[in-house]
mmCIF file of C-alpha atoms in Angstrom:
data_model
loop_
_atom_site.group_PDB
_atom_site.id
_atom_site.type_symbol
_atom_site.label_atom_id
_atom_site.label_comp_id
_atom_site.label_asym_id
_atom_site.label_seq_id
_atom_site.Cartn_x
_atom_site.Cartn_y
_atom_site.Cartn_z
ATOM 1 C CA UNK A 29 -172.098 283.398 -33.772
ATOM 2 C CA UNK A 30 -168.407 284.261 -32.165
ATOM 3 C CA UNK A 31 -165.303 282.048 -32.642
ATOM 4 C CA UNK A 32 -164.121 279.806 -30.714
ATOM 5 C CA UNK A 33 -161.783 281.582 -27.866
ATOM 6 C CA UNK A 34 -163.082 284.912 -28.835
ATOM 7 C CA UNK A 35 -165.750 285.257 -25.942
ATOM 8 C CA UNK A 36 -164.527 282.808 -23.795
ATOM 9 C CA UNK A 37 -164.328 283.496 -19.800
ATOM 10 C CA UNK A 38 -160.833 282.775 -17.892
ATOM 11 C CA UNK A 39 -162.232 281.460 -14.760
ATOM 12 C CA UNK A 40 -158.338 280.779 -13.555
ATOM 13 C CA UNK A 41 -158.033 284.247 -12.392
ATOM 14 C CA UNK A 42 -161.014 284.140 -9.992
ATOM 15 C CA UNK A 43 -160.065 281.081 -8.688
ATOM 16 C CA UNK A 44 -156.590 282.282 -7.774
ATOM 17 C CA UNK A 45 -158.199 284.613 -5.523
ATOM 18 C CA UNK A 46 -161.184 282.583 -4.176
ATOM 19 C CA UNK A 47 -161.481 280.104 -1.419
ATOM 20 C CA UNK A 48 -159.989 277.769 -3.382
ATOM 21 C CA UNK A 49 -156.615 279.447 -3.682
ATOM 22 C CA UNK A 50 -156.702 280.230 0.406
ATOM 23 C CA UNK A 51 -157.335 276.755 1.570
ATOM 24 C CA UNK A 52 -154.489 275.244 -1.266
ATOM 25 C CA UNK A 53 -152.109 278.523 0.376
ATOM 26 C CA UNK A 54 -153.320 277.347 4.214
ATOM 27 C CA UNK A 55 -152.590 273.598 3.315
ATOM 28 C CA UNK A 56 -148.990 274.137 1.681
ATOM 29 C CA UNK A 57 -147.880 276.706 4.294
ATOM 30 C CA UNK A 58 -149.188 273.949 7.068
ATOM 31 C CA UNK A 59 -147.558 271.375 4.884
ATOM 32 C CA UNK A 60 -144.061 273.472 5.391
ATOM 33 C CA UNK A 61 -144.479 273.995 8.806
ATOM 34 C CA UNK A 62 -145.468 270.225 9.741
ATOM 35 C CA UNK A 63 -142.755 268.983 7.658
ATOM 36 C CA UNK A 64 -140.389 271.454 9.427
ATOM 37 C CA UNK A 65 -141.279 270.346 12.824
ATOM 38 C CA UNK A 66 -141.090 266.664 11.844
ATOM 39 C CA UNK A 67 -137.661 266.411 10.488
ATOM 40 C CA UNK A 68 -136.625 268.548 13.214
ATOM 41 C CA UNK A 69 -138.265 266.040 15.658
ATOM 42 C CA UNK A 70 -139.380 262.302 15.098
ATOM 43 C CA UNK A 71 -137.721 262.293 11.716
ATOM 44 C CA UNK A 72 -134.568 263.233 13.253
ATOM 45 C CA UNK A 73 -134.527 260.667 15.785
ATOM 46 C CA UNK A 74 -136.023 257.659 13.097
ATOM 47 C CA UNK A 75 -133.096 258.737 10.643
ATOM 48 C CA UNK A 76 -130.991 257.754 13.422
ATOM 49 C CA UNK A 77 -132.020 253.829 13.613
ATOM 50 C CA UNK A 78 -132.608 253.085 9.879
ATOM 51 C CA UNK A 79 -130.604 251.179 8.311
ATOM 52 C CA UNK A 80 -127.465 252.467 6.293
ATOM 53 C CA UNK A 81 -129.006 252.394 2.404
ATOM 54 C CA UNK A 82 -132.327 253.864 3.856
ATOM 55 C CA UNK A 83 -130.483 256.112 5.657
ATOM 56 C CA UNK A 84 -129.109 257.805 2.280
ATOM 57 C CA UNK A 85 -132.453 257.684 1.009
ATOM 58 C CA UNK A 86 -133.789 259.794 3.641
ATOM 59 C CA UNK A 87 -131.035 262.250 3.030
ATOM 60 C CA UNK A 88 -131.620 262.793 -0.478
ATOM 61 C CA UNK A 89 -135.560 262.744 0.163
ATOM 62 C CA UNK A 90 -135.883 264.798 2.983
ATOM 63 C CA UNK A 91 -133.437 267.326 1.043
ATOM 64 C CA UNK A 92 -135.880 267.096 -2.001
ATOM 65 C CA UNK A 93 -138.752 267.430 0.037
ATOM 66 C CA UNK A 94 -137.775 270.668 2.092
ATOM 67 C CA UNK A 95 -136.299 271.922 -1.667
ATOM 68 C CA UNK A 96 -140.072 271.049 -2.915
ATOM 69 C CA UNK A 97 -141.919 272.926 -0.288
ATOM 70 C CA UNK A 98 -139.756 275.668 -0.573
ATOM 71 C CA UNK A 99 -140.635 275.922 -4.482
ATOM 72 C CA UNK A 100 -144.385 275.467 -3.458
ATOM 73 C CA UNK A 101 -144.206 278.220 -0.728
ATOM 74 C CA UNK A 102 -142.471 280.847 -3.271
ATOM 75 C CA UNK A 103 -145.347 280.435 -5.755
ATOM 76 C CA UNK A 104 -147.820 280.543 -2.793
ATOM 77 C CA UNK A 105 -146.788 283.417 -1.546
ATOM 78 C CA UNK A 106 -146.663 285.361 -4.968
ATOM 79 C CA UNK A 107 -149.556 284.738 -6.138
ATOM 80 C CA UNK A 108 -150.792 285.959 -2.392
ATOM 81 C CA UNK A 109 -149.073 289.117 -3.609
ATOM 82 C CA UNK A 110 -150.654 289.670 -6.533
ATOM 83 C CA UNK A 111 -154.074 289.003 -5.444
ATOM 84 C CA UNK A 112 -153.382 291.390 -2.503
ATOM 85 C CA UNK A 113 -151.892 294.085 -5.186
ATOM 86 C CA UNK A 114 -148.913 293.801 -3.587
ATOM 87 C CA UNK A 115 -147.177 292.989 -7.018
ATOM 88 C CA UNK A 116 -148.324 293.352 -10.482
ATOM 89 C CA UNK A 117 -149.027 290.253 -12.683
ATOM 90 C CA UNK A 118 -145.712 291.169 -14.791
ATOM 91 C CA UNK A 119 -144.041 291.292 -11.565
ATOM 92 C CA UNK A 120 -144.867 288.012 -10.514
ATOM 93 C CA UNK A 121 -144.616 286.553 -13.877
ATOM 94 C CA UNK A 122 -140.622 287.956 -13.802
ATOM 95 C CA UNK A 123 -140.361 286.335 -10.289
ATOM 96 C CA UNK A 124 -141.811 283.049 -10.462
ATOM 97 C CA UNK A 125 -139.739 282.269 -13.814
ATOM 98 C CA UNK A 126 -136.869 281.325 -10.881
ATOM 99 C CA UNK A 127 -140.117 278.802 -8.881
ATOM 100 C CA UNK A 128 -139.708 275.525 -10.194
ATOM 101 C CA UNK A 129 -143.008 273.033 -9.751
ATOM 102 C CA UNK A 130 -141.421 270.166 -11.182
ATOM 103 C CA UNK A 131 -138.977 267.447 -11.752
ATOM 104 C CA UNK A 132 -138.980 266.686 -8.240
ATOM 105 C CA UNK A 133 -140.498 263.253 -8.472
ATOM 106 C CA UNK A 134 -139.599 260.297 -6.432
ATOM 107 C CA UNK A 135 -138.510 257.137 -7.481
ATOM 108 C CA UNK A 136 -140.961 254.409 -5.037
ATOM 109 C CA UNK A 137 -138.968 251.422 -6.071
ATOM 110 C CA UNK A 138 -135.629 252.973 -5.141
ATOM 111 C CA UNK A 139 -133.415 250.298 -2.473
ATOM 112 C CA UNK A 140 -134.890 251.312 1.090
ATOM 113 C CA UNK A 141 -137.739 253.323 0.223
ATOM 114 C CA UNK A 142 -140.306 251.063 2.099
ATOM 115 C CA UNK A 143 -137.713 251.274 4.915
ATOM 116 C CA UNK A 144 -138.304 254.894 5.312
ATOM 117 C CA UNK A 145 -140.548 255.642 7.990
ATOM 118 C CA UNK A 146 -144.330 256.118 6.870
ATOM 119 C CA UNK A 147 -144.798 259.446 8.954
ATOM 120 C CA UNK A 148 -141.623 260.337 6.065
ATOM 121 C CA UNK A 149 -143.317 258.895 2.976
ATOM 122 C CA UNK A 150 -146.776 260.497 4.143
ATOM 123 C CA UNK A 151 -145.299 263.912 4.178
ATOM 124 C CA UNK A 152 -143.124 263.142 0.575
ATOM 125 C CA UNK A 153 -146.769 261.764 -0.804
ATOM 126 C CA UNK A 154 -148.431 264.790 0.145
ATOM 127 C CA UNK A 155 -146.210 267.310 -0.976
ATOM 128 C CA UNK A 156 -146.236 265.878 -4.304
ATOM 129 C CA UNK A 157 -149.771 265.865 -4.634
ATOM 130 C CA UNK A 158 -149.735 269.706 -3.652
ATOM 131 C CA UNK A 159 -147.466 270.311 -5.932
ATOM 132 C CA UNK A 160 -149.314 268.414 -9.125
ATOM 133 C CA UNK A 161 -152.358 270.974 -7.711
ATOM 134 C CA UNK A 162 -150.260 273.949 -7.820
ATOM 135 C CA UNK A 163 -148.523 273.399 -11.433
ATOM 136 C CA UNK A 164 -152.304 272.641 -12.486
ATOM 137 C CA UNK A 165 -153.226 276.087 -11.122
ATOM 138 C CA UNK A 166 -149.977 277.470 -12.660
ATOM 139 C CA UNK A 167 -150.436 276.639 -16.406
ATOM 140 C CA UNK A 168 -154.293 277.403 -15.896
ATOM 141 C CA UNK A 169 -153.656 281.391 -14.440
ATOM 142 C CA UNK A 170 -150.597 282.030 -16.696
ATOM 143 C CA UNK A 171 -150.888 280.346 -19.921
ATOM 144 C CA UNK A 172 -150.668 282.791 -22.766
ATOM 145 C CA UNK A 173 -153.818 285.071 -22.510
ATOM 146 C CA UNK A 174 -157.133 285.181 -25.062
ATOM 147 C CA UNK A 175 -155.632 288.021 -27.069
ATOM 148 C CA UNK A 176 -153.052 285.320 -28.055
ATOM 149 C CA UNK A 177 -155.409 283.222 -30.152
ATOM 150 C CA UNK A 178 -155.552 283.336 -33.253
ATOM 151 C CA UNK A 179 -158.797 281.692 -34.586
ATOM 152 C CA UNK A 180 -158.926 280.388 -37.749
ATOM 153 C CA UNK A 181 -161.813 282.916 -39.659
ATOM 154 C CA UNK A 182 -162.015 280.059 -42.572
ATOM 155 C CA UNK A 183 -164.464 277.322 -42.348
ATOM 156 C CA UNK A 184 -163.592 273.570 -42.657
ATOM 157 C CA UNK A 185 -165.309 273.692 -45.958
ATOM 158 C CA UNK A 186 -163.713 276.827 -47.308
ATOM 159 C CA UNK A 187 -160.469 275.027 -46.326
ATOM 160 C CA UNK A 188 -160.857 272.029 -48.319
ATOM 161 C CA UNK A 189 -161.806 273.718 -51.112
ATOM 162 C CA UNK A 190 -158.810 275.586 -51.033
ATOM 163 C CA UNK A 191 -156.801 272.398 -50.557
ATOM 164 C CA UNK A 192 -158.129 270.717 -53.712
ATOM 165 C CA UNK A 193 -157.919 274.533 -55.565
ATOM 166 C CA UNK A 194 -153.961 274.262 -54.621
ATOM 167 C CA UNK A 195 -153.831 270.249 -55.842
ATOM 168 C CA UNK A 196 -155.611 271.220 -59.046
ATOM 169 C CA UNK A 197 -154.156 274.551 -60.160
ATOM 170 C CA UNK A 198 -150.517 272.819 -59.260
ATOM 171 C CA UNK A 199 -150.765 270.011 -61.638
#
């Protein structure tokens, strides 16, 4: 019988590169690209008409937004690169220690936020679920690898009698 975490599989890997991976790197490029098109279009034009405490909202969200996707994109498109060998995983480790996946939350209840325009929120909502998916997918392909654990080779029973050894021979 093995310990725990000796013979365990890493399944994180594969999934970077599977289907999986391509359809969450298809959505958050399209994500980028719709987002792009709307504030350069209809969000342009309804940031025009809302009213003037909304208005700052939208600033600061759509500025948070684009800064989100832009995160989301970098770590995208390195871990594209190292499943295409493009970089090595040390490489990408070095680089995506400048991506940051979070602390970009949004605050729902803020003055003017239902005021925003719902195409707006949609796209803000959206991202933010992406980028929960993407920090999952982070920790779960770069936490510290298996040769890191340390398993304990005592059993619980050894343990406690060691425990009551130590209380017994201190007294």
């Amino acid at each position: 019988m093995s310990e725990l975490g000796v013979n365990t599989v890493s399944f994180a890997g594969r999934v970077a590169a599977s289907s999986q991976f391509k359809s969450t790197y298809a959505e958050g490029m399209g994500l980028v690209e719709e987002t792009a098109a709307y504030l350069d279009g209809p969000g342009r034009a309804a940031a025009k008409v809302l009213p003037r405490q909304a208005s700052v909202l939208y600033a600061a969200e759509s500025m948070r937004l684009t800064t989100r996707l832009m995160q989301m994109a970098s770590w995208l498109l390195l871990q594209r690169a190292v499943n295409n060998g493009e970089m090595s995983r040390d490489q990408v480790i070095s680089e995506k220690s400048k991506v940051r996946l979070d602390g970009f939350n949004v605050d729902r209840a803020a003055p003017g936020w239902n005021d925003l325009p719902e195409a707006f929120r949609d796209l803000v909502e959206r991202s933010l679920r992406l980028q929960n998916r993407i920090a999952l997918l982070d920790r779960e392909i770069y936490r510290p690898s298996e040769e890191e654990f340390q398993p304990d080779n005592e059993n619980s029973v050894q343990a406690q009698l060691n425990l009551l050894l130590t209380a017994f021979n201190a007294g």
